[in-house]
mmCIF file of C-alpha atoms in Angstrom:
data_model
loop_
_atom_site.group_PDB
_atom_site.id
_atom_site.type_symbol
_atom_site.label_atom_id
_atom_site.label_comp_id
_atom_site.label_asym_id
_atom_site.label_seq_id
_atom_site.Cartn_x
_atom_site.Cartn_y
_atom_site.Cartn_z
ATOM 1 C CA MET A 68 -4.977 -33.620 2.339
ATOM 2 C CA ASP A 69 -8.554 -33.046 1.629
ATOM 3 C CA LYS A 70 -10.777 -35.630 -0.148
ATOM 4 C CA VAL A 71 -10.510 -35.365 -3.977
ATOM 5 C CA ASN A 72 -14.299 -35.095 -4.176
ATOM 6 C CA GLN A 73 -15.284 -32.300 -1.628
ATOM 7 C CA SER A 74 -18.808 -32.726 -2.783
ATOM 8 C CA SER A 75 -18.732 -35.997 -0.892
ATOM 9 C CA GLU A 76 -17.462 -33.876 2.185
ATOM 10 C CA MET A 77 -20.352 -31.349 2.136
ATOM 11 C CA ASN A 78 -23.872 -31.930 1.069
ATOM 12 C CA ASP A 79 -25.317 -30.360 -2.279
ATOM 13 C CA SER A 80 -27.385 -28.079 0.005
ATOM 14 C CA TYR A 81 -27.538 -27.470 3.690
ATOM 15 C CA GLU A 82 -29.324 -24.900 5.983
ATOM 16 C CA TYR A 83 -27.041 -22.772 8.626
ATOM 17 C CA ILE A 84 -27.890 -20.101 10.740
ATOM 18 C CA TYR A 85 -26.808 -16.567 9.828
ATOM 19 C CA ASP A 86 -27.539 -13.447 11.982
ATOM 20 C CA GLY A 87 -30.615 -15.301 13.732
ATOM 21 C CA LEU A 88 -32.107 -16.571 10.672
ATOM 22 C CA ILE A 89 -31.908 -19.843 8.873
ATOM 23 C CA VAL A 90 -30.157 -19.840 5.463
ATOM 24 C CA GLN A 91 -30.255 -22.624 2.560
ATOM 25 C CA CYS A 92 -26.722 -23.127 1.238
ATOM 26 C CA HIS A 93 -26.793 -24.662 -2.441
ATOM 27 C CA LEU A 94 -23.511 -25.977 -3.482
ATOM 28 C CA GLU A 95 -24.687 -27.851 -6.471
ATOM 29 C CA LYS A 96 -23.599 -24.702 -9.179
ATOM 30 C CA TYR A 97 -20.157 -24.873 -7.621
ATOM 31 C CA ASP A 98 -20.069 -28.574 -7.800
ATOM 32 C CA ARG A 99 -20.410 -27.999 -11.861
ATOM 33 C CA ILE A 100 -18.020 -24.901 -11.702
ATOM 34 C CA SER A 101 -15.680 -27.216 -9.991
ATOM 35 C CA GLY A 102 -15.951 -29.513 -12.601
ATOM 36 C CA ILE A 103 -15.818 -27.459 -15.311
ATOM 37 C CA CYS A 104 -12.735 -25.747 -14.153
ATOM 38 C CA PHE A 105 -11.039 -29.330 -13.697
ATOM 39 C CA ILE A 106 -11.570 -30.022 -17.480
ATOM 40 C CA ALA A 107 -9.971 -26.768 -18.256
ATOM 41 C CA ILE A 108 -7.068 -27.366 -16.092
ATOM 42 C CA CYS A 109 -6.688 -30.938 -17.253
ATOM 43 C CA CYS A 110 -6.668 -29.536 -20.974
ATOM 44 C CA PHE A 111 -3.868 -26.911 -20.277
ATOM 45 C CA SER A 112 -1.905 -29.119 -18.371
ATOM 46 C CA PHE A 113 -1.949 -32.065 -20.757
ATOM 47 C CA LEU A 114 -1.003 -29.512 -23.518
ATOM 48 C CA GLY A 115 1.904 -27.585 -21.636
ATOM 49 C CA ASN A 116 3.142 -30.310 -19.886
ATOM 50 C CA GLY A 117 3.023 -32.874 -22.677
ATOM 51 C CA LEU A 118 4.759 -30.135 -24.966
ATOM 52 C CA LEU A 119 7.323 -29.655 -22.223
ATOM 53 C CA VAL A 120 8.108 -33.397 -21.961
ATOM 54 C CA TYR A 121 8.686 -33.544 -25.688
ATOM 55 C CA ALA A 122 10.575 -30.263 -25.860
ATOM 56 C CA LEU A 123 13.060 -31.531 -22.953
ATOM 57 C CA ALA A 124 13.162 -34.931 -24.507
ATOM 58 C CA ARG A 125 13.823 -33.726 -28.012
ATOM 59 C CA TYR A 126 15.841 -30.541 -28.029
ATOM 60 C CA GLU A 127 17.073 -30.302 -24.185
ATOM 61 C CA ASP A 128 20.188 -32.317 -22.890
ATOM 62 C CA LEU A 129 18.950 -34.066 -19.949
ATOM 63 C CA LYS A 130 22.401 -34.438 -18.578
ATOM 64 C CA ARG A 131 21.905 -30.818 -17.106
ATOM 65 C CA VAL A 132 20.369 -31.626 -13.793
ATOM 66 C CA THR A 133 17.984 -28.766 -13.972
ATOM 67 C CA MET A 134 16.586 -29.862 -17.381
ATOM 68 C CA LEU A 135 15.924 -33.426 -15.813
ATOM 69 C CA PHE A 136 14.227 -32.057 -12.670
ATOM 70 C CA LEU A 137 11.779 -30.266 -15.126
ATOM 71 C CA LEU A 138 11.099 -33.207 -16.704
ATOM 72 C CA TYR A 139 10.637 -35.390 -13.520
ATOM 73 C CA LEU A 140 8.337 -32.447 -12.380
ATOM 74 C CA ALA A 141 6.302 -32.491 -15.464
ATOM 75 C CA VAL A 142 5.832 -36.482 -15.168
ATOM 76 C CA PHE A 143 4.286 -35.896 -11.539
ATOM 77 C CA ASP A 144 2.103 -33.016 -12.901
ATOM 78 C CA LEU A 145 0.688 -35.205 -15.589
ATOM 79 C CA LEU A 146 0.206 -38.059 -13.127
ATOM 80 C CA PHE A 147 -1.846 -35.384 -11.287
ATOM 81 C CA THR A 148 -3.692 -34.049 -14.074
ATOM 82 C CA MET A 149 -4.567 -37.451 -15.311
ATOM 83 C CA THR A 150 -7.087 -37.691 -12.808
ATOM 84 C CA LEU A 151 -9.068 -34.473 -13.321
ATOM 85 C CA PRO A 152 -11.185 -35.656 -15.803
ATOM 86 C CA PHE A 153 -12.474 -38.565 -13.451
ATOM 87 C CA TRP A 154 -13.183 -36.021 -10.589
ATOM 88 C CA ALA A 155 -14.750 -33.598 -12.977
ATOM 89 C CA VAL A 156 -17.342 -36.483 -13.933
ATOM 90 C CA ASP A 157 -17.747 -36.940 -10.089
ATOM 91 C CA HIS A 158 -18.548 -33.189 -9.538
ATOM 92 C CA LEU A 159 -20.677 -33.161 -12.829
ATOM 93 C CA ILE A 160 -22.838 -36.071 -12.916
ATOM 94 C CA GLU A 161 -21.698 -38.997 -10.010
ATOM 95 C CA TRP A 162 -19.129 -41.459 -9.881
ATOM 96 C CA ILE A 163 -19.290 -44.121 -12.516
ATOM 97 C CA PHE A 164 -16.059 -45.763 -12.402
ATOM 98 C CA GLY A 165 -16.353 -48.263 -9.530
ATOM 99 C CA ASP A 166 -14.545 -48.904 -6.173
ATOM 100 C CA PHE A 167 -11.241 -50.092 -7.872
ATOM 101 C CA MET A 168 -10.770 -46.987 -9.763
ATOM 102 C CA CYS A 169 -12.019 -45.065 -7.041
ATOM 103 C CA LYS A 170 -8.909 -46.180 -4.863
ATOM 104 C CA VAL A 171 -6.229 -46.225 -8.125
ATOM 105 C CA LEU A 172 -7.121 -42.377 -8.949
ATOM 106 C CA THR A 173 -6.955 -41.571 -5.338
ATOM 107 C CA GLY A 174 -3.474 -43.223 -5.041
ATOM 108 C CA ALA A 175 -2.737 -41.364 -8.753
ATOM 109 C CA TYR A 176 -3.692 -37.787 -7.384
ATOM 110 C CA PHE A 177 -1.883 -38.055 -3.784
ATOM 111 C CA VAL A 178 1.488 -39.533 -5.503
ATOM 112 C CA GLY A 179 1.274 -36.666 -8.245
ATOM 113 C CA LEU A 180 0.364 -34.138 -5.584
ATOM 114 C CA TYR A 181 2.840 -35.019 -2.978
ATOM 115 C CA GLY A 182 5.601 -35.952 -5.365
ATOM 116 C CA SER A 183 5.873 -32.320 -7.035
ATOM 117 C CA LEU A 184 5.811 -31.008 -4.065
ATOM 118 C CA MET A 185 8.772 -32.901 -2.686
ATOM 119 C CA LEU A 186 10.687 -32.883 -6.224
ATOM 120 C CA LEU A 187 10.098 -28.875 -6.265
ATOM 121 C CA THR A 188 11.702 -28.777 -2.724
ATOM 122 C CA ALA A 189 14.797 -31.029 -3.876
ATOM 123 C CA MET A 190 15.225 -29.038 -6.990
ATOM 124 C CA THR A 191 15.740 -25.934 -4.674
ATOM 125 C CA VAL A 192 18.063 -27.688 -2.560
ATOM 126 C CA ASP A 193 20.026 -28.859 -5.344
ATOM 127 C CA CYS A 194 20.311 -25.322 -6.867
ATOM 128 C CA PHE A 195 21.369 -23.945 -3.140
ATOM 129 C CA PHE A 196 24.187 -26.448 -3.277
ATOM 130 C CA PHE A 197 25.338 -25.795 -6.538
ATOM 131 C CA ILE A 198 25.221 -21.929 -6.544
ATOM 132 C CA VAL A 199 25.865 -21.357 -2.960
ATOM 133 C CA VAL A 200 27.626 -24.276 -1.475
ATOM 134 C CA ARG A 201 30.042 -25.095 -4.251
ATOM 135 C CA SER A 202 31.458 -28.233 -2.522
ATOM 136 C CA GLN A 203 34.013 -30.392 -4.664
ATOM 137 C CA TRP A 204 32.201 -33.435 -3.812
ATOM 138 C CA PHE A 205 29.216 -32.216 -5.502
ATOM 139 C CA THR A 206 30.227 -33.236 -8.867
ATOM 140 C CA TRP A 207 28.026 -33.235 -11.988
ATOM 141 C CA ARG A 208 27.338 -37.014 -12.010
ATOM 142 C CA ARG A 209 26.577 -36.846 -8.344
ATOM 143 C CA ARG A 210 24.383 -33.996 -8.857
ATOM 144 C CA LEU A 211 22.559 -35.872 -11.537
ATOM 145 C CA ASN A 212 22.339 -39.324 -9.485
ATOM 146 C CA CYS A 213 20.792 -37.340 -6.737
ATOM 147 C CA ALA A 214 18.539 -35.699 -8.917
ATOM 148 C CA LYS A 215 17.527 -39.248 -10.063
ATOM 149 C CA ALA A 216 17.448 -40.557 -6.757
ATOM 150 C CA ALA A 217 15.107 -37.666 -5.522
ATOM 151 C CA PHE A 218 12.428 -38.566 -8.193
ATOM 152 C CA VAL A 219 12.688 -42.428 -7.235
ATOM 153 C CA GLY A 220 12.553 -41.143 -3.447
ATOM 154 C CA SER A 221 9.649 -38.688 -3.946
ATOM 155 C CA ALA A 222 7.705 -41.445 -5.987
ATOM 156 C CA LEU A 223 8.144 -43.912 -3.133
ATOM 157 C CA ILE A 224 7.339 -41.512 -0.294
ATOM 158 C CA SER A 225 4.229 -40.512 -2.133
ATOM 159 C CA PHE A 226 2.939 -43.834 -2.558
ATOM 160 C CA GLY A 227 3.713 -44.537 0.828
ATOM 161 C CA ALA A 228 1.793 -41.347 2.095
ATOM 162 C CA SER A 229 -1.037 -42.075 -0.248
ATOM 163 C CA MET A 230 -1.710 -45.258 1.234
ATOM 164 C CA LYS A 231 -3.786 -44.263 3.993
ATOM 165 C CA GLU A 232 -6.148 -42.548 1.616
ATOM 166 C CA VAL A 233 -6.167 -45.417 -1.147
ATOM 167 C CA LEU A 234 -7.287 -47.836 1.915
ATOM 168 C CA ASN A 235 -9.783 -45.211 3.245
ATOM 169 C CA SER A 236 -11.467 -44.658 -0.180
ATOM 170 C CA THR A 237 -14.634 -46.579 -1.421
ATOM 171 C CA VAL A 238 -17.993 -45.748 -3.288
ATOM 172 C CA GLU A 239 -20.694 -44.492 -1.078
ATOM 173 C CA THR A 240 -24.346 -43.368 -2.097
ATOM 174 C CA GLU A 241 -25.616 -39.995 -0.780
ATOM 175 C CA HIS A 242 -29.125 -38.741 -1.946
ATOM 176 C CA SER A 243 -29.138 -41.486 -4.475
ATOM 177 C CA VAL A 244 -25.803 -40.179 -5.945
ATOM 178 C CA ARG A 245 -22.792 -42.596 -5.899
ATOM 179 C CA LEU A 246 -19.354 -40.556 -4.790
ATOM 180 C CA CYS A 247 -16.081 -41.471 -4.353
ATOM 181 C CA ARG A 248 -14.942 -40.648 -0.808
ATOM 182 C CA SER A 249 -12.577 -40.967 1.917
ATOM 183 C CA LEU A 250 -14.161 -43.125 5.006
ATOM 184 C CA SER A 251 -11.622 -41.047 7.352
ATOM 185 C CA SER A 252 -13.045 -38.753 10.160
ATOM 186 C CA ASP A 253 -13.536 -35.032 9.128
ATOM 187 C CA ASP A 254 -12.769 -34.436 12.965
ATOM 188 C CA ASP A 255 -9.192 -35.329 12.708
ATOM 189 C CA HIS A 256 -7.640 -32.129 13.308
ATOM 190 C CA VAL A 257 -4.135 -33.633 13.770
ATOM 191 C CA GLY A 258 -4.329 -34.953 10.248
ATOM 192 C CA TYR A 259 -5.328 -31.252 9.073
ATOM 193 C CA TYR A 260 -2.018 -29.812 11.256
ATOM 194 C CA THR A 261 0.415 -32.641 9.732
ATOM 195 C CA GLN A 262 -0.584 -31.815 6.453
ATOM 196 C CA PHE A 263 -0.214 -28.273 6.751
ATOM 197 C CA ALA A 264 3.157 -28.461 8.434
ATOM 198 C CA MET A 265 4.435 -31.232 6.152
ATOM 199 C CA LEU A 266 3.191 -30.371 2.663
ATOM 200 C CA PHE A 267 3.136 -26.495 3.063
ATOM 201 C CA VAL A 268 5.039 -24.987 5.855
ATOM 202 C CA LEU A 269 7.857 -27.190 5.711
ATOM 203 C CA PRO A 270 8.621 -26.952 1.530
ATOM 204 C CA LEU A 271 7.682 -23.278 2.130
ATOM 205 C CA VAL A 272 10.710 -22.674 4.691
ATOM 206 C CA ILE A 273 13.070 -24.862 3.107
ATOM 207 C CA ILE A 274 12.556 -23.008 -0.453
ATOM 208 C CA SER A 275 12.577 -19.600 1.239
ATOM 209 C CA LEU A 276 15.768 -20.121 3.067
ATOM 210 C CA CYS A 277 17.448 -21.893 0.171
ATOM 211 C CA TYR A 278 16.642 -18.985 -2.475
ATOM 212 C CA GLY A 279 17.051 -16.552 0.095
ATOM 213 C CA LYS A 280 20.853 -17.635 0.311
ATOM 214 C CA ILE A 281 20.613 -17.896 -3.428
ATOM 215 C CA LEU A 282 19.567 -14.480 -3.883
ATOM 216 C CA HIS A 283 22.339 -13.114 -1.655
ATOM 217 C CA THR A 284 24.841 -14.828 -3.640
ATOM 218 C CA ILE A 285 23.510 -13.674 -6.951
ATOM 219 C CA MET A 286 23.018 -10.142 -6.009
ATOM 220 C CA SER A 287 26.559 -9.941 -4.451
ATOM 221 C CA SER A 288 28.147 -10.427 -7.654
ATOM 222 C CA SER A 289 27.448 -8.342 -11.076
ATOM 223 C CA GLY A 290 25.967 -9.618 -14.049
ATOM 224 C CA ARG A 291 23.869 -8.667 -16.926
ATOM 225 C CA ARG A 292 21.416 -11.713 -16.289
ATOM 226 C CA ARG A 293 21.298 -11.023 -12.699
ATOM 227 C CA TYR A 294 17.650 -9.268 -12.682
ATOM 228 C CA LYS A 295 16.438 -12.222 -14.985
ATOM 229 C CA THR A 296 17.565 -14.619 -12.346
ATOM 230 C CA VAL A 297 15.825 -12.888 -9.477
ATOM 231 C CA LEU A 298 12.562 -12.772 -11.774
ATOM 232 C CA VAL A 299 12.618 -16.333 -12.174
ATOM 233 C CA VAL A 300 13.287 -17.141 -8.514
ATOM 234 C CA PHE A 301 10.802 -14.716 -7.449
ATOM 235 C CA LEU A 302 7.986 -16.538 -9.758
ATOM 236 C CA ILE A 303 9.219 -20.020 -8.336
ATOM 237 C CA ILE A 304 8.223 -18.898 -4.872
ATOM 238 C CA LEU A 305 5.208 -16.522 -5.899
ATOM 239 C CA ALA A 306 4.039 -19.678 -7.981
ATOM 240 C CA PHE A 307 4.229 -22.065 -4.889
ATOM 241 C CA VAL A 308 2.873 -19.590 -2.167
ATOM 242 C CA GLY A 309 0.259 -18.200 -4.603
ATOM 243 C CA CYS A 310 -1.621 -21.590 -5.612
ATOM 244 C CA TRP A 311 -1.109 -23.560 -2.547
ATOM 245 C CA GLY A 312 -1.115 -20.781 0.434
ATOM 246 C CA PRO A 313 -4.760 -20.022 0.271
ATOM 247 C CA TYR A 314 -5.548 -23.566 -0.001
ATOM 248 C CA HIS A 315 -3.967 -24.858 3.102
ATOM 249 C CA VAL A 316 -5.039 -21.819 5.156
ATOM 250 C CA VAL A 317 -8.599 -22.372 4.602
ATOM 251 C CA LEU A 318 -7.821 -26.190 4.806
ATOM 252 C CA ILE A 319 -6.667 -25.300 8.548
ATOM 253 C CA VAL A 320 -9.713 -22.889 9.123
ATOM 254 C CA LYS A 321 -12.273 -25.515 8.388
ATOM 255 C CA PRO A 322 -11.755 -27.709 11.130
ATOM 256 C CA GLN A 323 -12.001 -25.008 13.584
ATOM 257 C CA LYS A 324 -15.756 -24.403 12.568
ATOM 258 C CA PRO A 325 -18.057 -26.586 13.881
ATOM 259 C CA ILE A 326 -20.875 -25.355 12.390
ATOM 260 C CA ALA A 327 -21.371 -25.399 8.441
ATOM 261 C CA ASN A 328 -20.530 -22.213 6.830
ATOM 262 C CA CYS A 329 -21.661 -21.717 3.434
ATOM 263 C CA ARG A 330 -19.327 -18.743 2.282
ATOM 264 C CA LEU A 331 -16.167 -20.706 3.867
ATOM 265 C CA ASP A 332 -17.522 -23.641 1.534
ATOM 266 C CA GLN A 333 -17.392 -21.496 -1.685
ATOM 267 C CA ILE A 334 -14.048 -19.949 -0.591
ATOM 268 C CA PHE A 335 -12.736 -23.248 -0.092
ATOM 269 C CA ILE A 336 -13.896 -24.593 -3.211
ATOM 270 C CA ALA A 337 -12.314 -21.411 -5.333
ATOM 271 C CA CYS A 338 -8.811 -21.970 -3.356
ATOM 272 C CA ARG A 339 -8.878 -25.626 -4.355
ATOM 273 C CA ILE A 340 -9.200 -24.918 -8.125
ATOM 274 C CA LEU A 341 -6.429 -22.060 -7.755
ATOM 275 C CA ALA A 342 -4.130 -25.114 -5.874
ATOM 276 C CA TYR A 343 -4.934 -27.581 -8.924
ATOM 277 C CA PHE A 344 -4.010 -24.706 -11.180
ATOM 278 C CA HIS A 345 -0.339 -24.899 -10.358
ATOM 279 C CA CYS A 346 0.108 -28.283 -12.350
ATOM 280 C CA CYS A 347 -0.102 -25.857 -15.208
ATOM 281 C CA VAL A 348 2.601 -23.411 -13.858
ATOM 282 C CA ASN A 349 5.703 -25.115 -14.507
ATOM 283 C CA PRO A 350 5.765 -24.834 -18.407
ATOM 284 C CA LEU A 351 4.837 -21.163 -18.098
ATOM 285 C CA LEU A 352 7.927 -20.730 -16.176
ATOM 286 C CA PHE A 353 10.069 -22.753 -18.643
ATOM 287 C CA LEU A 354 9.144 -20.393 -21.061
ATOM 288 C CA ILE A 355 11.097 -17.496 -19.411
ATOM 289 C CA ARG A 356 14.278 -18.789 -21.023
ATOM 290 C CA ALA A 357 14.815 -17.177 -24.264
ATOM 291 C CA ARG A 358 15.824 -20.770 -25.617
ATOM 292 C CA SER A 359 12.383 -22.313 -24.464
ATOM 293 C CA ARG A 360 10.360 -19.884 -26.323
ATOM 294 C CA LYS A 361 12.682 -20.589 -29.617
ATOM 295 C CA ILE A 362 11.651 -24.179 -28.985
ATOM 296 C CA LEU A 363 8.184 -23.281 -28.774
ATOM 297 C CA SER A 364 8.279 -21.375 -31.739
ATOM 298 C CA THR A 365 10.080 -24.319 -33.481
ATOM 299 C CA LEU A 366 7.299 -26.778 -32.185
ATOM 300 C CA LEU A 367 4.408 -24.599 -33.774
ATOM 301 C CA CYS A 368 6.009 -23.816 -36.843
ATOM 302 C CA CYS A 369 7.519 -26.908 -37.376
ATOM 303 C CA LYS A 370 10.940 -25.577 -37.801
ATOM 304 C CA PRO A 371 14.277 -27.741 -37.737
ATOM 305 C CA GLN A 372 15.969 -27.206 -34.149
ATOM 306 C CA HIS A 373 18.950 -28.772 -32.876
ATOM 307 C CA ARG A 374 19.555 -30.434 -29.245
ATOM 308 C CA SER A 375 21.122 -28.090 -26.675
ATOM 309 C CA THR A 376 24.898 -28.602 -26.856
ATOM 310 C CA GLU A 377 26.280 -26.121 -24.699
ATOM 311 C CA PRO A 378 30.139 -26.290 -23.545
ATOM 312 C CA SER A 379 29.215 -27.329 -19.776
ATOM 313 C CA ASP A 380 27.566 -30.257 -21.242
ATOM 314 C CA ARG A 381 29.784 -31.629 -23.586
ATOM 315 C CA SER A 382 32.216 -33.519 -21.424
ATOM 316 C CA SER A 383 31.104 -37.065 -19.937
ATOM 317 C CA ASP A 384 34.127 -36.809 -17.461
ATOM 318 C CA PRO A 385 32.850 -35.869 -14.233
ATOM 319 C CA SER A 386 35.893 -34.298 -12.681
ATOM 320 C CA TYR A 387 36.396 -32.119 -15.878
ATOM 321 C CA PHE A 388 32.639 -31.243 -15.740
ATOM 322 C CA ASN A 389 32.750 -30.414 -12.108
ATOM 323 C CA ASN A 390 36.162 -28.066 -12.692
ATOM 324 C CA HIS A 391 34.650 -26.705 -15.637
ATOM 325 C CA GLN A 392 31.361 -25.677 -13.711
ATOM 326 C CA ARG A 393 33.372 -24.366 -10.434
ATOM 327 C CA ALA A 394 35.425 -22.118 -13.180
ATOM 328 C CA SER A 395 32.539 -20.800 -14.824
ATOM 329 C CA ILE A 396 30.326 -19.989 -11.642
ATOM 330 C CA ALA A 397 33.451 -18.202 -9.905
ATOM 331 C CA SER A 398 32.956 -15.883 -12.768
ATOM 332 C CA PRO A 399 30.827 -12.837 -11.931
ATOM 333 C CA GLN A 400 29.355 -12.803 -15.142
ATOM 334 C CA ASN A 401 28.461 -16.583 -15.011
ATOM 335 C CA VAL A 402 27.285 -16.941 -11.279
ATOM 336 C CA THR A 403 23.931 -15.573 -11.889
ATOM 337 C CA GLU A 404 23.244 -17.838 -14.827
ATOM 338 C CA LEU A 405 20.453 -20.702 -14.148
ATOM 339 C CA LYS A 406 20.518 -21.625 -17.407
ATOM 340 C CA SER A 407 24.313 -23.611 -16.458
ATOM 341 C CA ILE A 408 22.643 -25.604 -14.178
#
């Protein structure tokens, strides 16, 4: 993963050769733009994910696995969002929080980032097993336990994966400006390729394969909710690829350029802002459900609203729940309804 403060990776201004001419590249204004965008993303993410967490805890049944996954995703997104104001100050002014906070916030940044990506993949695999495989072993209680294990596992793996960056992070002074930066070498091409493979290609392949089978199962059935479900699936994949795709592509291209490239640095900054915006996407996807829009209206208008008590969530007996779910999913009308999972 690139260091959070890219201004530490690029000088605020430098000279490069273009068409035989020496051109001055100024990145100070892009640092300011990045800082302002980080603050805006932080505000939207705190508002959206905060409302999402409250709505899920207050009005939804967290014994439903999908709702539990959404809650965990919101927690990781909020952890990632919590670091953005500090990086905004770093870009707008300088790093004023000390070496210890540099390491702590770097760790929180990567845990939130890695955790949300791994949990999104785990959520996709869960949907695949529930809709496509339909194993009798995969009971409601086992699904619930697997969701909790996925959250804990994602947190632990993310924490371990972030330790290298945490240990390499320190505060250094460049041109009389203090920056929180990583001491790792910028020439570590293996690190870029490994990151691209593990944090983009692999999740994308898993998500694409799983949702391909899910879509095949859905489209082979008939139901009035079929197209809405296809839309939800499409938006999940589109959000993942649209936000993180350009960022990782540029991240792979940058090490291949031995000479500083001003335009590439500017493109990278824009792609990084787009990638960070992904933490605001989950609450928007949550609003696709009619019930979610009703809950939002309740929160904004302070109307009374009851917790969801759908028939599939009422029984605490795993065997009953599993039989009920299998009976429901066998129905052509209900097989396409993601709200039942």
